[in-house]
Short mmCIF file of C-alpha atoms (C1' of nucleotides) in Angstrom, two decimals:
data_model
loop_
_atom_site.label_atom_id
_atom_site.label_comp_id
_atom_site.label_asym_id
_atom_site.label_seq_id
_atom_site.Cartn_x
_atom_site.Cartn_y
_atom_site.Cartn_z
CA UNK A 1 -30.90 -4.37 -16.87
CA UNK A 2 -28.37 -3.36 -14.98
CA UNK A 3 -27.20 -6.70 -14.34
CA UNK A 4 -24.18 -6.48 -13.00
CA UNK A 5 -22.66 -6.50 -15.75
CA UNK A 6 -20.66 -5.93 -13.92
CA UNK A 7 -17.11 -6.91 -14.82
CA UNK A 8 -15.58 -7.87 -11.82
CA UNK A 9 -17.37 -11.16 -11.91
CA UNK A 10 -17.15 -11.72 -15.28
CA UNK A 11 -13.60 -11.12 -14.95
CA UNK A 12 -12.95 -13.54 -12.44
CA UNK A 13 -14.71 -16.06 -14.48
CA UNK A 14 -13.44 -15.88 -16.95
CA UNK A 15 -10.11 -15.77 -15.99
CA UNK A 16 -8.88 -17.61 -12.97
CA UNK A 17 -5.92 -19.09 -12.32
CA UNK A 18 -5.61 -21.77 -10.44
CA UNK A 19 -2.87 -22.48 -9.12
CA UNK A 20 -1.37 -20.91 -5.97
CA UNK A 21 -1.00 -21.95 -2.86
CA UNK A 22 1.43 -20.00 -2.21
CA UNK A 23 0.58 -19.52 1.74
CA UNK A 24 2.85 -18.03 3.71
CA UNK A 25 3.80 -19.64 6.73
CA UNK A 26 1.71 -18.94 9.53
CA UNK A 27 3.89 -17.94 11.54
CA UNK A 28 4.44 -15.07 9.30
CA UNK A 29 1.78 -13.57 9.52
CA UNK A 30 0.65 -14.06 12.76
CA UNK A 31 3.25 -13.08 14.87
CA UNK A 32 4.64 -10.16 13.70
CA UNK A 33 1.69 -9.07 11.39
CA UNK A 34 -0.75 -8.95 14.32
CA UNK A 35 1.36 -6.45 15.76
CA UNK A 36 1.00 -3.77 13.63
CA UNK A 37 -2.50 -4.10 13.06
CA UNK A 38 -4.75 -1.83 13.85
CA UNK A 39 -3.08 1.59 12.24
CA UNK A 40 -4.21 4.81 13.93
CA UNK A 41 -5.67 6.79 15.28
CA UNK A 42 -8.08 5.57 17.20
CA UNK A 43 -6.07 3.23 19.11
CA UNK A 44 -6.56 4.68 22.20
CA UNK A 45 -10.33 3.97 21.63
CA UNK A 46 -9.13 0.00 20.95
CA UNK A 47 -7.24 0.41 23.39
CA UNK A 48 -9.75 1.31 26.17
CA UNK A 49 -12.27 -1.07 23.94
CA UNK A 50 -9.53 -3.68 24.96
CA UNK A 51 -9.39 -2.85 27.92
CA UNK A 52 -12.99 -3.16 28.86
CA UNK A 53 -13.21 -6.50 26.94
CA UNK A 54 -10.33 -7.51 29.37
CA UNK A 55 -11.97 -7.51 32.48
CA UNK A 56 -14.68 -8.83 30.62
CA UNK A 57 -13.78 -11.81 28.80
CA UNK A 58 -11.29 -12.87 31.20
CA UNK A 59 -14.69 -14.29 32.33
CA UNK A 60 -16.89 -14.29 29.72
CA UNK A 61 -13.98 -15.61 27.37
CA UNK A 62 -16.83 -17.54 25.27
CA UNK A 63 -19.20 -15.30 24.19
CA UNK A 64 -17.48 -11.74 24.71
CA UNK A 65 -20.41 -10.31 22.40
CA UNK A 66 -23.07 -12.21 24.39
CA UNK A 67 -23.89 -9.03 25.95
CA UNK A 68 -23.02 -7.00 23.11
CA UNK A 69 -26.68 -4.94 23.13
CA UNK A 70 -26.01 -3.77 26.58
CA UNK A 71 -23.02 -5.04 27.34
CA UNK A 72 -19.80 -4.30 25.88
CA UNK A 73 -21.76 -2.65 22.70
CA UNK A 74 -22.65 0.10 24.28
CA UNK A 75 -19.63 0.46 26.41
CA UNK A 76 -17.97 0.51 23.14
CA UNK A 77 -20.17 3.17 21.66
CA UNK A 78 -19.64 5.28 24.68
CA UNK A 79 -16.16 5.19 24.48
CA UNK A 80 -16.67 5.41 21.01
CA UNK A 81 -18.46 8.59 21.74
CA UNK A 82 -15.87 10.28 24.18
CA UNK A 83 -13.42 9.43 21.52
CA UNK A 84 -15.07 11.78 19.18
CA UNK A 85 -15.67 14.52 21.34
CA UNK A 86 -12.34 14.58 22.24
CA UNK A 87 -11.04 14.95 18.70
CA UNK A 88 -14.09 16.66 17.22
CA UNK A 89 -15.22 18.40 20.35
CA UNK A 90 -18.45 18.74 19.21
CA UNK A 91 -21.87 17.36 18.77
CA UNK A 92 -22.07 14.65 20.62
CA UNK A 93 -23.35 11.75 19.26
CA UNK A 94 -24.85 8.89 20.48
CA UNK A 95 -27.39 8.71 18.01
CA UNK A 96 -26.27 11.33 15.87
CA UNK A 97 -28.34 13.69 14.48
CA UNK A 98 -28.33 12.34 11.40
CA UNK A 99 -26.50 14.84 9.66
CA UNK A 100 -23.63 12.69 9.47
CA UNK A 101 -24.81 10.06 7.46
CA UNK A 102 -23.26 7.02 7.79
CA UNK A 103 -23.74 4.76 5.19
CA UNK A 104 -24.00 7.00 2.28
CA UNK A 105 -24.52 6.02 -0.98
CA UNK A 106 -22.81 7.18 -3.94
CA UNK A 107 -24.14 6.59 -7.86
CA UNK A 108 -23.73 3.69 -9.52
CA UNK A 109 -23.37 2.93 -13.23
CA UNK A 110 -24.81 1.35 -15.33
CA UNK A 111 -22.99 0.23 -18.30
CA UNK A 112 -20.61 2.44 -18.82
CA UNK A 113 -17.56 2.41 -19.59
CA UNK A 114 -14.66 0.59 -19.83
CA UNK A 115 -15.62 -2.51 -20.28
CA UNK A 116 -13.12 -4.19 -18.62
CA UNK A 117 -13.91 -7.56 -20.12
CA UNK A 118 -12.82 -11.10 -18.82
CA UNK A 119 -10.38 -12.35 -19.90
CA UNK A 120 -10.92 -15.27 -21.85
CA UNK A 121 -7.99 -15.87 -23.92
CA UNK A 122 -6.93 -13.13 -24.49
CA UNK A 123 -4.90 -12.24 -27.51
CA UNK A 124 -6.98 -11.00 -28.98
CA UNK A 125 -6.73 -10.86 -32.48
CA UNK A 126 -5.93 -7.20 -32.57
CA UNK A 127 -3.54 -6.43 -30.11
CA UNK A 128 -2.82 -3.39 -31.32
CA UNK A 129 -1.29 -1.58 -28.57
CA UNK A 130 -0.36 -2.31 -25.65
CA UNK A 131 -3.23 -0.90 -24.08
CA UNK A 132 -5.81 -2.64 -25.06
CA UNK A 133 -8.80 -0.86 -25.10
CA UNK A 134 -10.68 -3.97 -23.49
CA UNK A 135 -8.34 -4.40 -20.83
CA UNK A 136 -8.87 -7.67 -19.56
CA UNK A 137 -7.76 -8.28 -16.25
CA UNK A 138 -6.49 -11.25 -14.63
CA UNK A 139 -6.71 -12.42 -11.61
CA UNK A 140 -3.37 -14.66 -10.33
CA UNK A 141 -2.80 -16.40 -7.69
CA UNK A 142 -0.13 -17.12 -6.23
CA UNK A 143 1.38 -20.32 -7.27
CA UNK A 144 3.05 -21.92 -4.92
CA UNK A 145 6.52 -20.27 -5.00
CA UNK A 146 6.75 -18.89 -7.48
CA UNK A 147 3.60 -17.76 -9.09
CA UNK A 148 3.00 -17.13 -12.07
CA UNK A 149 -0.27 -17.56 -12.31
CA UNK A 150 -1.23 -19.14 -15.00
CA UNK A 151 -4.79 -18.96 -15.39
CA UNK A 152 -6.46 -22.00 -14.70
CA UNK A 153 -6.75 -23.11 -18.45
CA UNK A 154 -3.80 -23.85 -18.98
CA UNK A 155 -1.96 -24.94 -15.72
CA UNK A 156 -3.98 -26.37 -12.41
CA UNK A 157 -3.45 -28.55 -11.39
CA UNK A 158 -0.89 -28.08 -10.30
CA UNK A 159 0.74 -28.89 -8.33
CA UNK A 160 2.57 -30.09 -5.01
CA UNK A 161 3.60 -27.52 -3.65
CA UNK A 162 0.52 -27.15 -2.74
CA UNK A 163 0.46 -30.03 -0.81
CA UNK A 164 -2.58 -29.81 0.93
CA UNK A 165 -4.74 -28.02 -0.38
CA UNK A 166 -5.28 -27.25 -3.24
CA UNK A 167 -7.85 -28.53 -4.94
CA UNK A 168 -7.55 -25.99 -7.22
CA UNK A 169 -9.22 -23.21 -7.33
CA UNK A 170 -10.71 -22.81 -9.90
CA UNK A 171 -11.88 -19.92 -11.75
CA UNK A 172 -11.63 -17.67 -10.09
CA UNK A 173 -9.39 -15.60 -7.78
CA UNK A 174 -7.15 -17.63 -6.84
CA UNK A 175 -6.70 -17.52 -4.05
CA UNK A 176 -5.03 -19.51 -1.26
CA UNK A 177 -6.02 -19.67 1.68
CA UNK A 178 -6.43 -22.36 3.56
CA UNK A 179 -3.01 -23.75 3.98
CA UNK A 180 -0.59 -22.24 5.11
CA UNK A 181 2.90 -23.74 4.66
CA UNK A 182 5.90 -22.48 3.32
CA UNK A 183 7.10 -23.38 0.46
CA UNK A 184 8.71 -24.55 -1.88
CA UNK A 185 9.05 -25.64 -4.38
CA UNK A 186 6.84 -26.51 -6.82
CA UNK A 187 8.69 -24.71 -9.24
CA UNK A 188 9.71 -27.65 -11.76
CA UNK A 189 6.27 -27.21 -13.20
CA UNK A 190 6.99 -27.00 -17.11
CA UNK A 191 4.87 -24.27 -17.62
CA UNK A 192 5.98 -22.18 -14.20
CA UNK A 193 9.52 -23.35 -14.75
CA UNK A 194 9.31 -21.11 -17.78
CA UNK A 195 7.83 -18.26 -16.42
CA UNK A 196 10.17 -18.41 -13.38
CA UNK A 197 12.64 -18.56 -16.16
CA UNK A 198 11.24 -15.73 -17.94
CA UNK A 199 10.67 -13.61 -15.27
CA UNK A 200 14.26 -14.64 -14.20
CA UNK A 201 13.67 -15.19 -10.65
CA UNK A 202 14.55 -17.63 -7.97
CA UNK A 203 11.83 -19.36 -6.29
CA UNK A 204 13.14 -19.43 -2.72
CA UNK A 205 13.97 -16.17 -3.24
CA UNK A 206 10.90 -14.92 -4.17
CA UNK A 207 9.12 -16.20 -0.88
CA UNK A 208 11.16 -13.92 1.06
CA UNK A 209 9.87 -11.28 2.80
CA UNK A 210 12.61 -9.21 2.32
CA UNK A 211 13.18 -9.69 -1.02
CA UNK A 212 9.61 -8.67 -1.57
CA UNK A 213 10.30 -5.26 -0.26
CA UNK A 214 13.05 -5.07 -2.24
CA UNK A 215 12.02 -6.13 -5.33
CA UNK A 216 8.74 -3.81 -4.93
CA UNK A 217 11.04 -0.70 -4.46
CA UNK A 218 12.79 -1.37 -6.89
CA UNK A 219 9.36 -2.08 -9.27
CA UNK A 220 8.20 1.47 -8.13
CA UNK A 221 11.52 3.42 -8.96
CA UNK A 222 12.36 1.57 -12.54
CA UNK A 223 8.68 2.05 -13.35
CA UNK A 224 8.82 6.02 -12.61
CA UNK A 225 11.84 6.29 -14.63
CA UNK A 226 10.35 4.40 -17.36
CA UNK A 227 7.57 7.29 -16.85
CA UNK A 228 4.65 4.99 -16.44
CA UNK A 229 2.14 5.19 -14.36
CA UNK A 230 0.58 2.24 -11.91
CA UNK A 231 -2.28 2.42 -14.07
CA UNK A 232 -0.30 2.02 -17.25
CA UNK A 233 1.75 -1.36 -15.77
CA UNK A 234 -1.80 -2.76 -15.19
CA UNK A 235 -3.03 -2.49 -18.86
CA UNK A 236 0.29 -3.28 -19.66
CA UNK A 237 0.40 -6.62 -18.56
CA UNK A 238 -2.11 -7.97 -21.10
CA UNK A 239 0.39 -7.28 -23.70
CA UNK A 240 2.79 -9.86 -22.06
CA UNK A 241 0.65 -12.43 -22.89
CA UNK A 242 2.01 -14.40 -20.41
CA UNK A 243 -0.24 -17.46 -19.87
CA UNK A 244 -3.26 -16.43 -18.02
CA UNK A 245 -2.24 -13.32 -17.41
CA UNK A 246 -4.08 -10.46 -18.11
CA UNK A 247 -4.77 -6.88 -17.11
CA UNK A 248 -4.40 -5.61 -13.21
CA UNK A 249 -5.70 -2.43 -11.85
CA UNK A 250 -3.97 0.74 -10.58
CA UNK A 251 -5.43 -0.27 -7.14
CA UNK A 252 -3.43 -3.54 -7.34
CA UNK A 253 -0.22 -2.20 -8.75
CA UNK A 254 -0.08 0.31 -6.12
CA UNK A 255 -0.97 -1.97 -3.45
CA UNK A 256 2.06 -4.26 -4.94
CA UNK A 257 4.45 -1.81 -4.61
CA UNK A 258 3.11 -0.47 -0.69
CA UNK A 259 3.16 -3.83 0.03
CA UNK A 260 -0.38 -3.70 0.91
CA UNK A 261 -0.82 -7.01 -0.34
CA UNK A 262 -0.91 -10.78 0.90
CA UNK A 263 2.04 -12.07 1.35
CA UNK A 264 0.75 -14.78 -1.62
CA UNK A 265 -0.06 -12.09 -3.16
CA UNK A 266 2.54 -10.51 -3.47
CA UNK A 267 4.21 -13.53 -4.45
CA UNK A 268 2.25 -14.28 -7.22
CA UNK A 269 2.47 -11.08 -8.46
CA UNK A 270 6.31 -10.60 -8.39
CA UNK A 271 7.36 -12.86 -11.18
CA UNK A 272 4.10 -10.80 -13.48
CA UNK A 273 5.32 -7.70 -12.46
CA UNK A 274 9.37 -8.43 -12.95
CA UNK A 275 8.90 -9.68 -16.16
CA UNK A 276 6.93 -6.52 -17.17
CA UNK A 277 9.41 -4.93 -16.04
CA UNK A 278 11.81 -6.37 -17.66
CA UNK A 279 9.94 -6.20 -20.95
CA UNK A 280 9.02 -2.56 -20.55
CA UNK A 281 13.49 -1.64 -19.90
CA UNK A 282 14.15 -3.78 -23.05
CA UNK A 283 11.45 -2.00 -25.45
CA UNK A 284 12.62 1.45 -23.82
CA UNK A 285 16.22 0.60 -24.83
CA UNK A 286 15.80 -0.65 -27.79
CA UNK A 287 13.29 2.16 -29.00
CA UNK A 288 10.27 -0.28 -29.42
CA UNK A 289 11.28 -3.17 -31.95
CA UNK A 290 9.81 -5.88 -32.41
CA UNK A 291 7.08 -4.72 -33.95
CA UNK A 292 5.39 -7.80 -33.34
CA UNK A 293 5.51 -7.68 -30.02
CA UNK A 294 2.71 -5.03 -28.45
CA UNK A 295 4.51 -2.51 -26.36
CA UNK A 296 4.34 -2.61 -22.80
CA UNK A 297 4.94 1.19 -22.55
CA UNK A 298 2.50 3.54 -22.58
CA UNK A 299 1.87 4.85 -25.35
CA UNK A 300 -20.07 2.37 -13.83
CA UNK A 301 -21.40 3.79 -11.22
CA UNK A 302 -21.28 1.24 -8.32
CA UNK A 303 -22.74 2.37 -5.41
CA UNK A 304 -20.66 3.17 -3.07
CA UNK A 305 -21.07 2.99 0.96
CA UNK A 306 -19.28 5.65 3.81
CA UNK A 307 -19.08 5.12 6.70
CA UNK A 308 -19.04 8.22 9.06
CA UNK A 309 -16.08 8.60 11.41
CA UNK A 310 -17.92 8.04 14.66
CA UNK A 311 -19.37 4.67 13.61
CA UNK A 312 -15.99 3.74 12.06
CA UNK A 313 -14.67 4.49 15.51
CA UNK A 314 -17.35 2.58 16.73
CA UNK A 315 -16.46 -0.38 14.47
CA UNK A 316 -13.51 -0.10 15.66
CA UNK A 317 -13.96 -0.42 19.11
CA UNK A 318 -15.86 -3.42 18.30
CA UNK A 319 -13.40 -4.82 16.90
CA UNK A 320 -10.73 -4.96 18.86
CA UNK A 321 -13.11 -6.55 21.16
CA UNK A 322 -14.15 -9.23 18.74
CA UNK A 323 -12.93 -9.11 15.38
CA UNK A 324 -15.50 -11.92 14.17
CA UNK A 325 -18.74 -11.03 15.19
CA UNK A 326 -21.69 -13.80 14.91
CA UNK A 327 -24.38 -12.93 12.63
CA UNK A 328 -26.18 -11.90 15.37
CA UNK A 329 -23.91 -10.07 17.30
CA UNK A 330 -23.40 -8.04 13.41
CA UNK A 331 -26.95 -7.36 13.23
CA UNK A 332 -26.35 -5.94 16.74
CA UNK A 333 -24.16 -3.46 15.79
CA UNK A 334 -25.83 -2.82 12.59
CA UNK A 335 -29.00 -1.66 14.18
CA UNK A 336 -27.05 0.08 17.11
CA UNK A 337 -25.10 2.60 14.76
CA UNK A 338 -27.94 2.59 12.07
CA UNK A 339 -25.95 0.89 9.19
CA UNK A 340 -27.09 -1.94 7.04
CA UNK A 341 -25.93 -5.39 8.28
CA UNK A 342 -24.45 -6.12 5.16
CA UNK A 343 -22.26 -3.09 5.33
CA UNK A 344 -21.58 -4.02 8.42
CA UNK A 345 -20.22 -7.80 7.63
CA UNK A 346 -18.16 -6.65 4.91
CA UNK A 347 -16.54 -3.94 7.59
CA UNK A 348 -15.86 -6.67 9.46
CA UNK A 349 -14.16 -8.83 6.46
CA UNK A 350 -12.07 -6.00 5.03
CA UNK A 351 -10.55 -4.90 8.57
CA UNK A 352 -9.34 -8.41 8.94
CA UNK A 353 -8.34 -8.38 5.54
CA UNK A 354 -6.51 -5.04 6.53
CA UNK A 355 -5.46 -6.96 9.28
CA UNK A 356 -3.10 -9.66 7.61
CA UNK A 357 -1.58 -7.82 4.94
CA UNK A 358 1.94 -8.42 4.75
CA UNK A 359 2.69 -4.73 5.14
CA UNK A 360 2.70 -5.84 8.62
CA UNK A 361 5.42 -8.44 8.59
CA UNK A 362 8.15 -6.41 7.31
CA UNK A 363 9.37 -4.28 9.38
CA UNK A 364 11.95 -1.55 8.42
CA UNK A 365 14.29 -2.28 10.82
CA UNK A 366 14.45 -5.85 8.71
CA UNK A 367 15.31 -3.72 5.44
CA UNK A 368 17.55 -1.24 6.86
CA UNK A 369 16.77 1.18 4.07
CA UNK A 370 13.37 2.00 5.28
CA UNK A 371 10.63 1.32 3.17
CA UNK A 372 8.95 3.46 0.73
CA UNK A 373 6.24 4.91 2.62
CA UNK A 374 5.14 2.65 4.59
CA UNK A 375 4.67 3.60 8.71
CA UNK A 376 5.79 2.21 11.35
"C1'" DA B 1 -3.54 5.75 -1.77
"C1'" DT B 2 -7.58 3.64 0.21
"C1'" DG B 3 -12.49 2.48 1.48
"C1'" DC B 4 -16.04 -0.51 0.46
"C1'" DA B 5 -17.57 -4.20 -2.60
"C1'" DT B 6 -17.86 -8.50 -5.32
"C1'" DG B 7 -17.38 -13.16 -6.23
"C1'" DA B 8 -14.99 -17.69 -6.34
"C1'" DG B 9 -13.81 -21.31 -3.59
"C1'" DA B 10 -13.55 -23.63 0.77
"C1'" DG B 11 -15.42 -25.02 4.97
"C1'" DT C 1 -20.18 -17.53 6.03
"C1'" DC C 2 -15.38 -16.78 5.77
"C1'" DT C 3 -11.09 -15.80 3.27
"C1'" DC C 4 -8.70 -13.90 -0.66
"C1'" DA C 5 -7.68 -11.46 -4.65
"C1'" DT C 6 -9.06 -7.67 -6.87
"C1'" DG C 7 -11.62 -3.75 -8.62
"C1'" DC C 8 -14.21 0.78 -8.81
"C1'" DA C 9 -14.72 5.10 -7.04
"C1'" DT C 10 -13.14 8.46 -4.25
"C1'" DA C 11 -10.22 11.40 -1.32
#
DNA sequence: ATGCATGAGAG
DNA sequence: TCTCATGCATA
């Protein structure tokens, strides 16, 4: 049955890195990533939402939500509500007529397609192309400085960096959270020595910020004159064979380069990407050689849920007021705008996510040449 | 380019 | 249950 088949887990499974802990310093991403949070539009709805929660939780600083069915919940809404009629001057909408959906569900798959199969060890015997038709993608972590992500077969352990943390994580995503700390150096690792060395990088200078932006505007431009797209880097990568390193996603490889990424992330991902790139310039010069080597040039239905704008701006609202809603207080808000709780908890998790990503440390005026594309 | 989702791993 | 890394599907 439809089992979820579904690749993403297998994936991860099957291909996890382990080692990462990159973390970025706190201090990073707190301070000057909270800032720039919330993007848009409805800020003056957060805004008032902030507001109210002011006078509130000056107070009620525990529990801000306690109230949250009468309380601040439907403050929210209303606001919510005024919000909308300003900017869609129409239908009002406390409850919505129920023309606008929310929480709309879009077809799923079943099988289809691209089997984007788990990695395993990839190398396949038939590496024909660099595409590979089974595109296996990898997950990496960051490792501490200077990722490379190894998957977790071959290199966990490892370590120090990492200090604290760190167990290892295992199969999976890698993914590092829990510590924070800067960095450095764990980059005498045999096996990340040599892909620092391939990927020709510096570790410190891979941690920074800056360089990040750099590096990923630099990524974006060599990879358009190469004339390939995001989607064609991600395939790509499996034919780099770089230890535990598989296929990536359009989604990612975009996300690299708009620095809508972790700032682990990111760091993990550099060294990948650079050596890609790297690989991809060589082959281009050299009119593909090596024939041994695969070129790194080109050559199902998941249901899906949407919100409607005036419970996002709702969400929002709620947000700013309490980013981490109890159970409870989620189920509140679930049944108030008429969305599944679930949808609602994973709202919750991607806004924060949304929240930290390191698009929000850098600011322009740090890179003088302003940044591809992002705001602000 | 992004919204919503999944799943591993860590508390 | 949360955080993270990542992906699919969609706009």
């Amino acid at each position: 049955m439809t089992m979820s088949m579904y690749s993403t887990t297998d994936k991860m499974k099957m291909s996890a890195p382990s080692c990462f802990p990159g973390r970025y310093s706190p201090s990073y991403r707190s301070s000057e990533q909270m800032r720039r949070c919330m993007p848009n539009p409805s800020s003056r709805l957060l805004e008032d939402a902030s507001l109210l929660c002011n006078s509130w939780s000056a107070r009620q600083n525990g529990d801000i939500f306690a109230g949250i069915n009468d309380g601040i919940l439907s403050r929210a809404e209303a606001l919510a509500a005024v919000d909308i009629q300003k900017h869609q001057a129409q239908h009002v909408h406390s409850q919505m007529p129920s023309q606008i959906k929310h929480d709309v569900m879009y077809h799923h798959h079943t099988m289809s397609g691209p089997p984007q199969r788990p990695l395993q060890m990839h190398h396949s015997m038939d590496q024909l192309d660099m595409l590979d038709p089974t595109g296996q993608m990898t997950t990496l972590a960051p490792i501490s400085e200077s990722p490379l992500t190894p998957t977790h077969q071959h290199l966990h352990g490892s370590y120090h960096s990492m200090n604290h943390m760190m167990s290892h994580h295992h199969p999976g995503t890698l993914s590092g959270h829990t510590g924070g700390h800067h960095g450095h150096s764990a980059v005498h690792h045999p096996v990340i020595t040599a892909a620092v060395a391939a990927a020709g990088l510096h570790p410190d200078t891979d941690t920074d910020p800056r360089e990040l932006e750099a590096f990923a505007e630099r990524f974006k431009q060599r990879r358009i004159k190469l004339g390939v797209t995001q989607a064609d880097v991600g395939k790509a990568l499996a034919n780099l064979k770089l230890p535990g390193v598989g296929a990536l996603s359009q989604s990612t490889i975009c996300r690299f380069e708009s620095l809508t990424l972790s700032h682990n992330n990111m760091i993990a991902l550099k060294p990948i990407l650079q050596a890609w790139l790297e690989e991809a310039e060589a082959q281009a010069k050299n009119k593909r050689r090596d024939p041994d080597a695969p070129s790194v040039l080109p050559a199902g239905e998941k249901k899906r849920t949407s919100i409607a704008a005036p419970e996002k701006r709702s969400l929002e609202a709620y947000f700013a007021v309490q980013p981490r809603p109890s159970g409870e207080k989620i189920a509140a808000i679930a049944e108030k705008l008429d969305l599944k709780k679930n949808v609602v908890r994973v709202w919750f998790c991607n806004q924060r996510q949304k929240q930290k990503r390191i698009v929000s440390s850098v600011t322009p005026s740090m890179t003088g040449h302003g940044s591809a594309g992002f705001g602000y």
